[in-house]
Coordinates of C-alpha atoms in Angstrom, one line a residue:
M28 CA 5.4 -23.3 14.9
P29 CA 7.4 -26.9 14.5
T30 CA 8.2 -28.6 18.0
Q31 CA 11.9 -29.3 16.7
S32 CA 14.1 -27.8 13.7
V33 CA 14.9 -30.0 10.6
D34 CA 18.3 -30.2 9.2
P35 CA 17.5 -29.8 5.3
R36 CA 20.4 -31.5 4.4
T37 CA 19.6 -34.8 6.3
G38 CA 15.2 -34.6 7.2
E39 CA 16.6 -35.3 10.9
A40 CA 14.8 -33.4 13.3
F41 CA 16.5 -31.7 16.4
G42 CA 15.8 -29.4 19.0
P43 CA 13.2 -28.4 20.8
V44 CA 12.1 -25.2 20.2
R45 CA 9.6 -22.9 22.1
K46 CA 6.0 -23.3 21.8
D47 CA 4.0 -21.2 19.7
T48 CA 3.1 -17.8 21.4
S49 CA -0.1 -17.5 23.1
A50 CA -2.8 -15.2 23.4
A51 CA -1.5 -13.6 26.6
E52 CA 2.0 -13.7 26.1
L53 CA 1.8 -11.7 22.4
D54 CA -0.5 -9.1 24.5
S55 CA 2.1 -8.9 27.0
V56 CA 4.7 -8.3 24.5
V57 CA 2.8 -5.7 22.6
A58 CA 1.7 -3.9 25.4
A59 CA 5.2 -3.6 26.4
A60 CA 6.3 -2.4 22.8
A61 CA 3.3 0.4 23.3
R62 CA 4.6 1.6 26.6
A63 CA 8.3 1.8 25.3
A64 CA 7.1 3.7 22.2
L65 CA 6.9 7.3 23.5
P66 CA 10.4 7.2 25.6
W67 CA 12.2 5.4 22.6
G68 CA 10.7 7.8 20.0
R69 CA 12.2 11.0 22.0
T70 CA 15.3 9.2 22.7
P71 CA 18.0 11.4 21.1
G72 CA 19.0 9.3 17.9
A73 CA 22.5 9.5 19.0
D74 CA 21.6 7.2 21.9
R75 CA 19.8 5.1 19.5
A76 CA 22.6 4.8 17.7
T77 CA 24.3 3.9 20.5
A78 CA 22.0 1.1 21.0
L79 CA 22.0 0.0 17.8
R80 CA 25.9 -0.2 17.8
A81 CA 25.8 -2.3 21.0
V82 CA 23.3 -5.1 19.6
A83 CA 25.9 -4.9 16.4
D84 CA 28.5 -6.1 19.1
A85 CA 27.1 -8.7 20.7
L86 CA 25.8 -10.6 17.6
D87 CA 29.5 -10.5 16.0
A88 CA 30.4 -11.7 19.4
S89 CA 28.3 -14.4 19.1
V90 CA 28.9 -15.5 15.5
D91 CA 30.5 -18.7 16.4
E92 CA 27.5 -19.6 18.0
L93 CA 25.1 -18.3 15.8
V94 CA 26.1 -19.6 12.4
P95 CA 26.7 -23.0 13.1
L96 CA 23.2 -23.4 14.1
A97 CA 21.6 -21.1 11.4
D98 CA 23.5 -23.7 9.2
R99 CA 21.9 -26.5 10.7
E100 CA 18.5 -25.2 10.5
T101 CA 18.9 -23.7 6.6
G102 CA 21.8 -25.5 5.1
L103 CA 22.9 -22.4 3.6
G104 CA 26.6 -23.2 4.1
L105 CA 28.6 -21.3 6.8
P106 CA 30.3 -19.3 4.4
R107 CA 27.4 -17.6 3.1
L108 CA 26.0 -17.7 6.5
R109 CA 29.3 -15.7 7.9
G110 CA 28.8 -13.2 5.2
E111 CA 25.1 -12.4 6.0
L112 CA 25.7 -12.1 9.4
A113 CA 28.5 -9.6 8.7
R114 CA 26.1 -7.9 6.3
S115 CA 23.3 -7.2 9.6
T116 CA 25.8 -5.8 11.4
F117 CA 27.1 -3.9 9.0
Q118 CA 23.5 -2.4 8.7
L119 CA 23.1 -2.1 11.9
R120 CA 26.1 0.1 11.9
L121 CA 24.8 2.0 8.9
F122 CA 21.4 2.7 10.4
A123 CA 23.0 4.0 13.8
D124 CA 24.7 6.3 11.6
A125 CA 21.7 7.6 10.3
A126 CA 20.0 7.7 13.2
A127 CA 22.8 9.5 15.0
D128 CA 23.2 12.1 11.8
G129 CA 19.2 13.1 11.4
S130 CA 18.9 13.6 7.8
Y131 CA 16.5 11.3 7.5
L132 CA 13.8 13.6 9.1
Q133 CA 13.9 16.1 6.2
V134 CA 13.8 18.9 8.5
V135 CA 12.7 22.3 6.8
I136 CA 12.4 25.4 8.5
D137 CA 10.3 28.1 7.3
P138 CA 10.0 31.2 9.4
L139 CA 7.6 33.5 10.0
D140 CA 7.1 36.0 7.0
P141 CA 4.5 39.2 8.1
S142 CA 3.9 39.7 4.2
P143 CA 0.4 40.1 3.6
V144 CA -1.6 36.5 2.3
P145 CA -1.0 34.6 0.4
A146 CA 2.9 34.9 0.7
G147 CA 3.0 35.4 4.2
H148 CA 2.4 32.9 6.7
P149 CA 3.6 31.9 10.4
D150 CA 6.6 30.1 11.4
L151 CA 6.4 26.5 10.3
R152 CA 8.8 23.9 11.0
L153 CA 8.7 20.5 9.3
T154 CA 10.3 16.8 10.7
R155 CA 9.3 13.2 10.9
V156 CA 8.0 11.7 14.0
P157 CA 7.8 7.7 14.6
L158 CA 5.0 5.9 13.7
G159 CA 4.9 3.6 17.0
P160 CA 5.5 -0.1 17.1
V161 CA 6.7 -2.1 14.3
A162 CA 5.4 -5.5 13.4
V163 CA 8.2 -7.4 11.2
Y164 CA 8.0 -10.7 9.6
G165 CA 11.1 -12.6 9.2
A166 CA 12.0 -14.4 5.5
S167 CA 13.2 -18.0 6.0
N168 CA 15.8 -17.7 3.2
F169 CA 17.8 -15.2 4.9
P170 CA 17.9 -15.9 8.8
F171 CA 20.2 -12.5 9.6
A172 CA 19.6 -10.3 6.9
F173 CA 16.0 -10.4 6.6
S174 CA 15.1 -12.0 9.7
V175 CA 14.9 -11.4 13.8
P176 CA 18.1 -9.1 13.6
G177 CA 17.4 -7.9 9.7
G178 CA 17.2 -4.5 7.7
D179 CA 13.4 -4.0 8.8
T180 CA 14.5 -4.1 12.9
A181 CA 17.4 -2.0 12.2
S182 CA 15.7 0.7 10.1
A183 CA 12.9 0.7 12.5
L184 CA 14.6 0.7 16.0
A185 CA 16.9 3.5 14.2
A186 CA 14.1 5.7 13.0
G187 CA 12.6 5.3 16.9
C188 CA 10.1 2.7 16.6
P189 CA 10.2 -0.4 18.8
V190 CA 9.6 -3.8 16.8
V191 CA 7.8 -6.9 17.4
V192 CA 9.3 -9.8 15.2
K193 CA 7.3 -12.7 14.3
A194 CA 9.7 -15.4 14.4
H195 CA 10.1 -17.5 11.0
P196 CA 9.6 -21.4 11.4
G197 CA 12.5 -22.5 9.4
H198 CA 14.7 -21.3 11.7
P199 CA 13.3 -21.6 15.0
Q200 CA 16.2 -21.8 17.4
T201 CA 18.5 -19.2 15.5
S202 CA 15.6 -16.5 15.7
E203 CA 15.3 -17.3 19.6
A204 CA 19.3 -16.7 19.9
T205 CA 19.4 -13.9 18.1
G206 CA 16.5 -12.7 20.0
R207 CA 17.8 -13.3 22.7
I208 CA 21.2 -11.5 22.0
I209 CA 19.0 -8.4 20.5
T210 CA 17.0 -7.8 23.6
D211 CA 20.2 -8.4 26.0
A212 CA 22.2 -5.8 24.1
L213 CA 19.6 -3.1 24.2
A214 CA 18.9 -3.3 27.4
A215 CA 22.4 -3.3 28.4
A216 CA 22.7 0.3 26.2
G217 CA 19.7 1.7 28.5
A218 CA 16.8 1.4 25.8
P219 CA 13.1 0.8 27.7
G220 CA 12.1 -2.4 28.4
G221 CA 9.5 -4.0 25.6
V222 CA 11.4 -2.1 23.0
F223 CA 12.3 -5.2 21.4
G224 CA 10.3 -8.7 21.7
V225 CA 9.9 -11.7 19.3
V226 CA 6.6 -13.7 18.8
R227 CA 6.1 -17.1 17.4
G228 CA 3.4 -19.3 15.5
F229 CA 1.1 -18.6 12.5
E230 CA -1.7 -17.4 14.9
A231 CA 0.5 -14.8 16.8
G232 CA 1.5 -13.4 13.2
R233 CA -1.9 -13.0 12.3
Q234 CA -3.4 -11.0 15.4
L235 CA 0.2 -9.0 15.7
V236 CA -1.0 -7.6 12.3
V237 CA -4.7 -6.3 13.8
D238 CA -3.3 -5.2 16.9
P239 CA -4.3 -1.8 17.4
R240 CA -1.0 -0.9 19.1
I241 CA 0.7 -2.0 16.0
R242 CA 1.1 1.0 13.8
A243 CA 2.9 -0.3 11.0
G244 CA 4.3 -4.0 9.0
A245 CA 7.4 -4.9 7.4
F246 CA 7.2 -8.3 5.8
T247 CA 9.8 -10.5 3.5
G248 CA 8.1 -13.7 2.1
S249 CA 5.7 -15.6 -0.2
A250 CA 3.4 -13.3 -2.4
A251 CA 0.2 -15.6 -0.5
G252 CA 1.4 -15.3 2.9
G253 CA 2.6 -11.4 2.6
R254 CA -0.7 -10.5 0.3
A255 CA -2.7 -12.3 3.4
L256 CA -1.2 -10.0 6.0
F257 CA -1.2 -7.2 3.7
D258 CA -5.1 -7.4 3.4
L259 CA -5.2 -7.8 6.9
A260 CA -3.4 -4.6 7.5
V261 CA -5.6 -2.2 5.4
S262 CA -9.1 -3.9 6.4
R263 CA -8.6 -2.7 9.9
P264 CA -10.9 -0.3 11.3
D265 CA -7.4 1.8 11.3
P266 CA -5.9 0.9 8.6
I267 CA -2.1 0.8 8.8
P268 CA 1.0 0.9 6.1
F269 CA 2.2 -2.5 5.2
F270 CA 5.8 -3.1 3.3
G271 CA 5.9 -6.3 1.9
E272 CA 8.5 -8.0 -0.1
L273 CA 6.2 -10.5 -2.0
G274 CA 7.7 -11.9 -5.0
S275 CA 9.6 -11.3 -8.2
V276 CA 10.9 -12.9 -11.5
N277 CA 13.6 -10.6 -12.3
P278 CA 14.1 -10.4 -16.1
V279 CA 17.6 -10.5 -17.6
V280 CA 17.7 -9.3 -21.1
V281 CA 20.9 -10.6 -23.0
T282 CA 20.9 -8.1 -26.7
P283 CA 22.2 -9.9 -29.6
A284 CA 25.7 -8.1 -29.2
A285 CA 26.3 -9.2 -25.5
A286 CA 25.0 -12.6 -27.0
A287 CA 28.5 -12.9 -28.4
R288 CA 30.2 -13.3 -25.1
G289 CA 28.7 -16.9 -25.2
A290 CA 29.9 -19.7 -22.8
G291 CA 31.2 -17.0 -20.0
L292 CA 27.8 -15.5 -19.9
A293 CA 26.0 -18.5 -19.6
S294 CA 28.4 -19.7 -16.8
D295 CA 28.0 -16.1 -15.1
Y296 CA 24.1 -16.7 -15.6
L297 CA 24.1 -20.0 -14.0
D298 CA 26.0 -18.5 -11.4
S299 CA 23.5 -16.1 -10.4
L300 CA 20.6 -18.6 -10.5
T301 CA 22.1 -21.2 -8.4
L302 CA 23.4 -18.8 -6.2
G303 CA 21.9 -20.0 -2.1
A304 CA 20.0 -22.9 -4.6
G305 CA 18.2 -20.3 -6.1
Q306 CA 16.5 -18.9 -3.1
F307 CA 17.0 -14.9 -3.3
C308 CA 14.3 -12.4 -3.7
T309 CA 16.7 -11.2 -6.9
N310 CA 17.1 -14.7 -8.5
P311 CA 17.2 -14.1 -12.2
G312 CA 14.4 -16.8 -13.2
L313 CA 13.4 -15.0 -16.7
L314 CA 16.2 -14.9 -19.7
F315 CA 15.6 -13.4 -23.0
L316 CA 17.7 -14.4 -25.7
P317 CA 18.5 -13.9 -29.2
K318 CA 17.0 -16.8 -31.1
D319 CA 19.6 -18.5 -33.1
S320 CA 22.7 -17.2 -31.2
G321 CA 23.9 -20.6 -29.6
L322 CA 23.4 -19.1 -26.2
L323 CA 20.4 -21.0 -25.1
E324 CA 22.6 -24.4 -25.8
L325 CA 25.1 -22.7 -24.0
V326 CA 22.9 -22.2 -20.8
V327 CA 21.6 -25.5 -21.0
A328 CA 25.1 -27.1 -21.3
A329 CA 26.1 -24.9 -18.1
A330 CA 23.1 -26.2 -16.2
R331 CA 24.2 -29.6 -16.9
E332 CA 27.3 -29.5 -14.7
R333 CA 25.8 -27.7 -11.7
E334 CA 24.9 -29.8 -8.7
P335 CA 21.8 -30.0 -6.7
G336 CA 21.5 -27.5 -3.9
V337 CA 20.1 -27.8 -0.7
L338 CA 16.3 -26.3 -0.6
L339 CA 15.3 -24.7 2.7
H340 CA 12.9 -26.8 3.8
G341 CA 10.2 -29.4 3.4
G342 CA 7.7 -26.5 2.0
V343 CA 10.3 -25.0 -0.2
A344 CA 10.9 -28.2 -1.9
A345 CA 7.3 -29.2 -2.6
L346 CA 6.4 -25.4 -4.1
F347 CA 9.7 -25.2 -6.0
A348 CA 8.6 -28.9 -7.6
S349 CA 4.9 -27.7 -7.9
S350 CA 5.6 -24.3 -9.3
F351 CA 8.6 -25.9 -11.8
N352 CA 5.5 -28.0 -13.0
V353 CA 3.1 -25.4 -13.9
L354 CA 6.1 -24.0 -16.2
R355 CA 6.6 -27.1 -17.9
D356 CA 2.8 -28.2 -18.9
A357 CA 2.3 -24.8 -20.1
P358 CA 1.3 -24.5 -23.4
S359 CA 4.2 -23.9 -26.0
A360 CA 6.7 -25.1 -23.0
R361 CA 9.8 -26.6 -24.4
L362 CA 11.4 -28.6 -21.5
L363 CA 15.2 -28.1 -21.7
L364 CA 16.7 -29.4 -18.1
E365 CA 14.1 -31.3 -15.7
P366 CA 15.1 -30.4 -12.2
T367 CA 16.5 -33.2 -10.1
T368 CA 14.8 -33.3 -6.9
G369 CA 14.9 -35.3 -3.6
G370 CA 18.0 -37.5 -2.8
D371 CA 19.2 -40.0 -0.4
A372 CA 17.8 -37.1 2.2
G373 CA 17.2 -33.9 2.9
F374 CA 15.5 -31.3 0.3
R375 CA 17.6 -31.1 -3.2
A376 CA 17.0 -29.3 -6.2
G377 CA 19.0 -29.4 -9.4
V378 CA 18.3 -26.7 -12.3
G379 CA 15.0 -26.4 -14.0
L380 CA 14.9 -24.7 -17.9
V381 CA 11.8 -24.0 -19.8
A382 CA 11.7 -22.3 -22.9
F383 CA 9.5 -20.4 -25.3
D384 CA 9.7 -18.4 -28.2
A385 CA 8.4 -14.4 -27.8
A386 CA 5.2 -14.9 -29.9
S387 CA 3.9 -17.7 -27.5
V388 CA 4.6 -15.5 -24.5
A389 CA 2.9 -12.4 -26.2
A390 CA 0.2 -14.3 -26.9
S391 CA 0.0 -15.9 -23.1
P392 CA 2.3 -13.1 -20.8
S393 CA 0.9 -15.0 -17.9
I394 CA 3.4 -17.8 -18.6
V395 CA 6.2 -16.2 -17.6
R396 CA 4.8 -14.6 -14.3
T397 CA 5.2 -17.8 -12.3
E398 CA 7.8 -17.4 -9.8
C399 CA 9.7 -20.7 -9.4
F400 CA 11.4 -20.2 -5.9
G401 CA 14.7 -22.3 -6.5
P402 CA 17.3 -22.8 -9.2
A403 CA 15.0 -22.9 -11.9
A404 CA 14.2 -20.2 -15.2
V405 CA 12.3 -19.3 -18.1
L406 CA 14.3 -19.3 -20.9
V407 CA 12.6 -16.8 -23.8
E408 CA 14.2 -16.6 -27.6
Y409 CA 13.3 -13.6 -29.5
D410 CA 13.5 -12.3 -32.7
D411 CA 14.8 -8.8 -31.9
L412 CA 14.7 -6.1 -29.5
A413 CA 11.6 -4.8 -30.3
Q414 CA 9.4 -8.2 -29.5
V415 CA 11.3 -7.7 -25.9
I416 CA 10.1 -3.9 -25.5
D417 CA 6.3 -4.9 -26.5
L418 CA 6.5 -7.6 -24.2
I419 CA 7.5 -5.5 -20.8
D420 CA 4.5 -3.7 -20.4
A421 CA 2.6 -7.5 -20.0
L422 CA 5.8 -8.6 -17.1
D423 CA 4.3 -8.3 -13.7
G424 CA 6.5 -5.5 -11.3
C425 CA 9.9 -7.1 -10.2
L426 CA 12.7 -5.8 -7.5
V427 CA 15.0 -6.0 -10.0
A428 CA 15.7 -5.7 -13.9
T429 CA 19.2 -6.8 -16.2
V430 CA 20.5 -6.2 -19.4
H431 CA 23.7 -7.5 -20.8
G432 CA 24.5 -5.3 -24.5
E433 CA 26.3 -2.6 -25.6
E434 CA 25.6 0.9 -25.3
A435 CA 25.5 1.7 -28.7
E436 CA 23.4 -1.1 -29.7
P437 CA 20.1 0.1 -31.6
Q438 CA 16.7 0.3 -29.0
V439 CA 18.9 -0.3 -26.1
A440 CA 17.9 3.1 -24.8
D441 CA 14.3 2.1 -25.3
L442 CA 14.9 -1.3 -23.9
V443 CA 16.4 0.6 -20.7
A444 CA 13.8 2.8 -20.3
A445 CA 11.3 0.3 -20.7
L446 CA 12.6 -2.0 -18.0
S447 CA 12.6 1.1 -15.8
T448 CA 8.6 0.9 -15.5
I449 CA 8.4 -2.5 -13.9
A450 CA 11.4 -2.4 -11.8
G451 CA 13.0 -1.2 -8.6
R452 CA 16.4 -1.7 -9.6
L453 CA 18.2 -1.7 -12.9
V454 CA 21.6 -3.5 -13.5
W455 CA 23.8 -3.1 -16.7
N456 CA 26.3 -5.8 -17.3
G457 CA 25.8 -7.5 -13.9
W458 CA 24.0 -9.6 -12.2
P459 CA 20.6 -9.2 -10.1
T460 CA 21.8 -11.3 -6.8
G461 CA 23.6 -9.2 -4.1
V462 CA 22.3 -5.9 -2.9
A463 CA 24.3 -3.6 -1.9
V464 CA 23.5 -1.6 1.5
T465 CA 23.7 2.0 0.8
A466 CA 22.0 5.2 0.7
A467 CA 21.2 4.8 -3.0
Q468 CA 19.9 1.4 -3.0
H469 CA 16.4 0.8 -4.2
H470 CA 15.2 -2.7 -2.8
G471 CA 11.4 -2.3 -4.3
G472 CA 9.3 -2.5 -7.0
P473 CA 5.9 -2.5 -8.5
H474 CA 3.3 -4.8 -7.2
P475 CA 3.7 -7.8 -6.8
A476 CA 7.3 -7.4 -6.1
T477 CA 6.4 -5.2 -3.0
T478 CA 3.0 -3.5 -1.8
S479 CA 4.6 -0.1 -1.8
S480 CA 7.0 0.3 -5.0
A481 CA 8.2 4.1 -3.2
H482 CA 9.7 2.8 -0.7
T483 CA 12.8 0.6 -0.1
S484 CA 13.7 -2.3 2.6
V485 CA 17.9 -2.1 2.0
G486 CA 19.9 0.9 2.6
T487 CA 18.9 4.0 4.6
A488 CA 16.1 4.9 2.9
A489 CA 14.2 2.1 4.4
M490 CA 14.2 4.3 7.7
A491 CA 11.4 6.6 5.5
R492 CA 8.6 3.7 6.1
F493 CA 8.7 4.1 9.7
V494 CA 8.2 7.7 10.1
R495 CA 5.4 10.4 9.2
P496 CA 5.7 14.1 8.9
V497 CA 4.7 16.8 11.7
A498 CA 4.7 20.2 10.8
Y499 CA 4.9 22.6 13.8
Q500 CA 3.3 26.0 13.6
S501 CA 4.1 29.1 16.0
V502 CA 5.6 26.4 18.7
P503 CA 7.9 28.1 21.3
R504 CA 11.3 27.0 20.9
S505 CA 11.7 25.3 24.3
L506 CA 8.6 23.3 23.1
L507 CA 10.1 22.2 19.7
P508 CA 12.1 18.7 18.9
V509 CA 15.5 19.4 19.0
E510 CA 16.2 19.3 15.2
L511 CA 13.6 22.1 14.8
R512 CA 15.3 24.4 17.6
D513 CA 17.2 27.1 15.4

């Protein structure tokens, strides 16, 4: 981990930050989490809910400390970061409600049936129990909502699992401050010591996922980093589930009828593409649009009006430039707009656009699988929707796919059905950026979007990642978990 934070607007270092976690310190943190696992797991859901609400209250009370600090480390802007912190405390309270409600346990009570087999059976009662300590890996682009106080932390704590967070090096001081606030709030609420901890450094993160006391991992970040941790998790002598959100190009398909919406549609697309300087996991980096509709020219014109955005740090800036070069240099690529990068200081990038025709993509589909983390997009012009539908099988799994169209258009139903096979969420006449935190949300998708497409990292269903089913057969009522006592 760096010895100082860096302001991405100016490139200036400031700090200092704490040193990387040593092997001895990591052992101490994980040992404390292991000791807390049984008492925290047996803590009634209503009491865990009280502790989570106390954490939310403490973070809200610290907004004037946390938001300026996060802004200086990430350059994301005060309004965006205030909204993100509010989202984080909202989801803490939402998971608190879910913990108190207990519906996530999916209780089934099947009383004794004395009939002859096969119909007859003993008394069986099914519930879910916490997995144990969870390793959470914070993301660089969301210093609150997908980092130390993020949804993985909230959902694991709500499910009854201690959490050890590996802080992201892109915002070390923000991670340190939020970690301190969460630790103090949990202690004041009566949570067992060790139920939450923060560690720092690449080696600590690697050792964390292979520690036999860690029972699951949750990650949001790059495909390379997430896959490396996933491989470690599943190659352990005792493999553990690892829920990684890795990367996604998030295709948008504009139908012939929708293309007539013209400049408004082009502007709205650029709004979504450049939100947060394009540093969203739901960034719509692949746009299919009808050939000769004039929409491509409108997108380019709208893109030329956009000011360069601030990238999170030098590593993101370098990766953005190299990824765009791959797209620009691909066979049959048409460079529409070269992204401006750099500047007088700091890390900035303007919009970059590259175009292909559908036939070229069909011949070499790998050219549209490159995720360019930042304000860049691939535009693919097609002759008819059948071409797009045929190409969908060649696309990678994604978090979200979007259709702008009219309900009665020919082949639109087939398009929606095809996109549903590769996406975790499908948006109709909207934009993929902005992920509502609700019970019906699914923020996941087939690989490489995630390592486990059956699960979500947003919404109350995220708790299902950190519990497992246990059936109790003929167990006396007094020995059953409370939710199984009739």
